[in-house]
C-alpha cells in the first residue's frame, strides 16, 4: 500500500500521539493573563458600584452586578476551564448546558417556593390587611 492508502485507511497511524486528545488544549500564558485581567476588571466594577454608591437605584445595581457575574462565569469557563463547543467532541459543552439548565430550574423553583411560603405563612392580621388594601 502507498502512504496515501495508509493515511486513508487509518493503518500505520501513531496511536501514542500525546496531542491526539487535546482538541481544547491548554491555554497559553497570554490566554491566562487575558482571563486574569478580565476577571479582575469584572470583580472591581461591582465592588466600585457598591462601595461608591454609583447608581441610585438598588435594583439597577443588583441587575448590573448579576450581569457582570454572568459574564465573569463565561470568562472563567473559556479562559481557565478551556471549554468550547469543539473540546472533547462537544460533550463538555453539552454537560455545561445541562448543568446550567438544572441550576436555573432549581433556583427558580426555590425562589418560587420561598415566595409562596412567605405569602402563605403571614399572620392572619397582616394577611387581612393585605387583602383589604387591594
PDB file of C-alpha atoms in Angstrom:
ATOM      1  CA  UNK A   1       0.000   0.000   0.000  1.00  0.00           C
ATOM      2  CA  UNK A   2       1.105   3.505  -0.629  1.00  0.00           C
ATOM      3  CA  UNK A   3       1.485   6.143   2.054  1.00  0.00           C
ATOM      4  CA  UNK A   4      -1.797   7.760   0.943  1.00  0.00           C
ATOM      5  CA  UNK A   5      -3.647   4.449   1.301  1.00  0.00           C
ATOM      6  CA  UNK A   6      -2.268   4.014   4.815  1.00  0.00           C
ATOM      7  CA  UNK A   7      -3.454   7.507   5.666  1.00  0.00           C
ATOM      8  CA  UNK A   8      -6.966   6.934   4.291  1.00  0.00           C
ATOM      9  CA  UNK A   9      -7.486   3.548   5.936  1.00  0.00           C
ATOM     10  CA  UNK A  10      -6.029   4.572   9.255  1.00  0.00           C
ATOM     11  CA  UNK A  11      -3.296   1.903   9.156  1.00  0.00           C
ATOM     12  CA  UNK A  12       0.078   3.000  10.313  1.00  0.00           C
ATOM     13  CA  UNK A  13      -1.198   5.854  12.450  1.00  0.00           C
ATOM     14  CA  UNK A  14       0.764   6.685  15.550  1.00  0.00           C
ATOM     15  CA  UNK A  15      -1.663   5.934  18.399  1.00  0.00           C
ATOM     16  CA  UNK A  16       0.726   7.274  21.023  1.00  0.00           C
ATOM     17  CA  UNK A  17       0.414  10.880  19.938  1.00  0.00           C
ATOM     18  CA  UNK A  18       0.346  12.957  23.149  1.00  0.00           C
ATOM     19  CA  UNK A  19      -1.668  15.693  21.445  1.00  0.00           C
ATOM     20  CA  UNK A  20      -4.347  13.397  19.999  1.00  0.00           C
ATOM     21  CA  UNK A  21      -6.953  14.162  22.686  1.00  0.00           C
ATOM     22  CA  UNK A  22      -6.094  17.786  23.401  1.00  0.00           C
ATOM     23  CA  UNK A  23      -8.559  19.379  20.983  1.00  0.00           C
ATOM     24  CA  UNK A  24      -9.410  22.028  23.574  1.00  0.00           C
ATOM     25  CA  UNK A  25      -5.775  22.303  24.601  1.00  0.00           C
ATOM     26  CA  UNK A  26      -4.283  24.229  27.435  1.00  0.00           C
ATOM     27  CA  UNK A  27      -4.084  27.954  27.199  1.00  0.00           C
ATOM     28  CA  UNK A  28      -1.008  29.995  26.619  1.00  0.00           C
ATOM     29  CA  UNK A  29       0.430  32.470  29.092  1.00  0.00           C
ATOM     30  CA  UNK A  30      -1.218  35.287  27.145  1.00  0.00           C
ATOM     31  CA  UNK A  31      -4.583  33.500  27.323  1.00  0.00           C
ATOM     32  CA  UNK A  32      -4.299  33.055  31.090  1.00  0.00           C
ATOM     33  CA  UNK A  33      -3.276  36.691  31.563  1.00  0.00           C
ATOM     34  CA  UNK A  34      -6.212  37.846  29.432  1.00  0.00           C
ATOM     35  CA  UNK A  35      -8.569  35.781  31.573  1.00  0.00           C
ATOM     36  CA  UNK A  36      -6.965  37.075  34.761  1.00  0.00           C
ATOM     37  CA  UNK A  37      -7.209  40.740  33.708  1.00  0.00           C
ATOM     38  CA  UNK A  38     -10.839  40.317  32.618  1.00  0.00           C
ATOM     39  CA  UNK A  39     -11.647  38.602  35.924  1.00  0.00           C
ATOM     40  CA  UNK A  40     -10.060  41.408  37.934  1.00  0.00           C
ATOM     41  CA  UNK A  41     -11.937  44.059  35.941  1.00  0.00           C
ATOM     42  CA  UNK A  42     -15.223  42.161  36.329  1.00  0.00           C
ATOM     43  CA  UNK A  43     -14.610  41.977  40.084  1.00  0.00           C
ATOM     44  CA  UNK A  44     -13.534  45.602  40.596  1.00  0.00           C
ATOM     45  CA  UNK A  45     -16.516  47.121  38.753  1.00  0.00           C
ATOM     46  CA  UNK A  46     -19.211  45.642  41.061  1.00  0.00           C
ATOM     47  CA  UNK A  47     -17.079  46.492  44.106  1.00  0.00           C
ATOM     48  CA  UNK A  48     -16.838  50.103  42.892  1.00  0.00           C
ATOM     49  CA  UNK A  49     -20.583  50.219  42.154  1.00  0.00           C
ATOM     50  CA  UNK A  50     -21.468  49.155  45.693  1.00  0.00           C
ATOM     51  CA  UNK A  51     -18.780  50.959  47.683  1.00  0.00           C
ATOM     52  CA  UNK A  52     -19.099  54.204  45.729  1.00  0.00           C
ATOM     53  CA  UNK A  53     -22.911  54.071  45.679  1.00  0.00           C
ATOM     54  CA  UNK A  54     -22.653  54.981  41.999  1.00  0.00           C
ATOM     55  CA  UNK A  55     -26.187  54.050  40.932  1.00  0.00           C
ATOM     56  CA  UNK A  56     -29.107  55.496  42.860  1.00  0.00           C
ATOM     57  CA  UNK A  57     -31.457  52.582  42.262  1.00  0.00           C
ATOM     58  CA  UNK A  58     -30.516  49.425  44.158  1.00  0.00           C
ATOM     59  CA  UNK A  59     -32.450  47.224  41.704  1.00  0.00           C
ATOM     60  CA  UNK A  60     -30.377  48.506  38.785  1.00  0.00           C
ATOM     61  CA  UNK A  61     -27.193  47.989  40.805  1.00  0.00           C
ATOM     62  CA  UNK A  62     -28.232  44.422  41.575  1.00  0.00           C
ATOM     63  CA  UNK A  63     -29.021  43.671  37.927  1.00  0.00           C
ATOM     64  CA  UNK A  64     -25.693  45.122  36.763  1.00  0.00           C
ATOM     65  CA  UNK A  65     -23.804  43.055  39.354  1.00  0.00           C
ATOM     66  CA  UNK A  66     -25.668  39.896  38.308  1.00  0.00           C
ATOM     67  CA  UNK A  67     -24.914  40.572  34.635  1.00  0.00           C
ATOM     68  CA  UNK A  68     -21.226  41.156  35.358  1.00  0.00           C
ATOM     69  CA  UNK A  69     -21.180  37.964  37.436  1.00  0.00           C
ATOM     70  CA  UNK A  70     -22.618  36.026  34.497  1.00  0.00           C
ATOM     71  CA  UNK A  71     -20.003  37.497  32.183  1.00  0.00           C
ATOM     72  CA  UNK A  72     -17.296  36.572  34.672  1.00  0.00           C
ATOM     73  CA  UNK A  73     -18.527  32.969  34.735  1.00  0.00           C
ATOM     74  CA  UNK A  74     -18.247  32.848  30.941  1.00  0.00           C
ATOM     75  CA  UNK A  75     -14.706  34.264  31.147  1.00  0.00           C
ATOM     76  CA  UNK A  76     -13.716  31.555  33.639  1.00  0.00           C
ATOM     77  CA  UNK A  77     -15.248  28.794  31.525  1.00  0.00           C
ATOM     78  CA  UNK A  78     -13.463  29.958  28.374  1.00  0.00           C
ATOM     79  CA  UNK A  79     -10.074  31.094  29.666  1.00  0.00           C
ATOM     80  CA  UNK A  80      -9.478  28.810  32.659  1.00  0.00           C
ATOM     81  CA  UNK A  81     -11.564  25.682  32.051  1.00  0.00           C
ATOM     82  CA  UNK A  82     -10.929  25.781  28.266  1.00  0.00           C
ATOM     83  CA  UNK A  83     -14.467  24.713  27.469  1.00  0.00           C
ATOM     84  CA  UNK A  84     -15.724  25.219  23.961  1.00  0.00           C
ATOM     85  CA  UNK A  85     -18.026  23.511  21.511  1.00  0.00           C
ATOM     86  CA  UNK A  86     -15.003  21.754  19.995  1.00  0.00           C
ATOM     87  CA  UNK A  87     -13.383  20.330  23.134  1.00  0.00           C
ATOM     88  CA  UNK A  88     -13.967  16.593  23.569  1.00  0.00           C
ATOM     89  CA  UNK A  89     -16.366  16.461  20.665  1.00  0.00           C
ATOM     90  CA  UNK A  90     -18.731  18.981  22.241  1.00  0.00           C
ATOM     91  CA  UNK A  91     -19.591  16.773  25.232  1.00  0.00           C
ATOM     92  CA  UNK A  92     -18.171  19.153  27.828  1.00  0.00           C
ATOM     93  CA  UNK A  93     -20.250  21.968  26.358  1.00  0.00           C
ATOM     94  CA  UNK A  94     -23.378  19.787  26.426  1.00  0.00           C
ATOM     95  CA  UNK A  95     -22.668  18.914  30.062  1.00  0.00           C
ATOM     96  CA  UNK A  96     -22.298  22.634  30.832  1.00  0.00           C
ATOM     97  CA  UNK A  97     -25.645  23.437  29.170  1.00  0.00           C
ATOM     98  CA  UNK A  98     -27.314  20.615  31.121  1.00  0.00           C
ATOM     99  CA  UNK A  99     -25.806  21.860  34.393  1.00  0.00           C
ATOM    100  CA  UNK A 100     -26.899  25.442  33.739  1.00  0.00           C
ATOM    101  CA  UNK A 101     -30.422  24.246  32.937  1.00  0.00           C
ATOM    102  CA  UNK A 102     -30.646  22.286  36.191  1.00  0.00           C
ATOM    103  CA  UNK A 103     -29.277  25.191  38.248  1.00  0.00           C
ATOM    104  CA  UNK A 104     -31.779  27.633  36.715  1.00  0.00           C
ATOM    105  CA  UNK A 105     -34.663  25.245  37.378  1.00  0.00           C
ATOM    106  CA  UNK A 106     -33.558  24.699  40.985  1.00  0.00           C
ATOM    107  CA  UNK A 107     -33.021  28.403  41.686  1.00  0.00           C
ATOM    108  CA  UNK A 108     -36.284  29.486  40.063  1.00  0.00           C
ATOM    109  CA  UNK A 109     -38.177  26.744  41.894  1.00  0.00           C
ATOM    110  CA  UNK A 110     -36.568  27.648  45.211  1.00  0.00           C
ATOM    111  CA  UNK A 111     -37.418  31.336  44.829  1.00  0.00           C
ATOM    112  CA  UNK A 112     -40.975  30.432  43.817  1.00  0.00           C
ATOM    113  CA  UNK A 113     -41.446  28.142  46.828  1.00  0.00           C
ATOM    114  CA  UNK A 114     -39.912  30.666  49.252  1.00  0.00           C
ATOM    115  CA  UNK A 115     -42.128  33.469  47.919  1.00  0.00           C
ATOM    116  CA  UNK A 116     -45.272  31.379  48.292  1.00  0.00           C
ATOM    117  CA  UNK A 117     -44.254  30.133  51.731  1.00  0.00           C
ATOM    118  CA  UNK A 118     -43.681  33.706  52.847  1.00  0.00           C
ATOM    119  CA  UNK A 119     -47.026  34.760  51.418  1.00  0.00           C
ATOM    120  CA  UNK A 120     -48.946  31.816  52.892  1.00  0.00           C
ATOM    121  CA  UNK A 121     -47.243  31.872  56.310  1.00  0.00           C
ATOM    122  CA  UNK A 122     -48.012  35.521  57.093  1.00  0.00           C
ATOM    123  CA  UNK A 123     -50.009  36.080  60.295  1.00  0.00           C
ATOM    124  CA  UNK A 124     -53.733  36.403  59.681  1.00  0.00           C
ATOM    125  CA  UNK A 125     -53.798  40.045  60.772  1.00  0.00           C
ATOM    126  CA  UNK A 126     -51.191  41.009  58.202  1.00  0.00           C
ATOM    127  CA  UNK A 127     -52.901  38.811  55.618  1.00  0.00           C
ATOM    128  CA  UNK A 128     -56.264  40.559  56.226  1.00  0.00           C
ATOM    129  CA  UNK A 129     -54.608  43.979  55.999  1.00  0.00           C
ATOM    130  CA  UNK A 130     -53.013  42.996  52.699  1.00  0.00           C
ATOM    131  CA  UNK A 131     -56.349  41.664  51.386  1.00  0.00           C
ATOM    132  CA  UNK A 132     -58.213  44.847  52.403  1.00  0.00           C
ATOM    133  CA  UNK A 133     -55.554  47.066  50.878  1.00  0.00           C
ATOM    134  CA  UNK A 134     -56.209  45.577  47.433  1.00  0.00           C
TER     135      UNK A 134
END
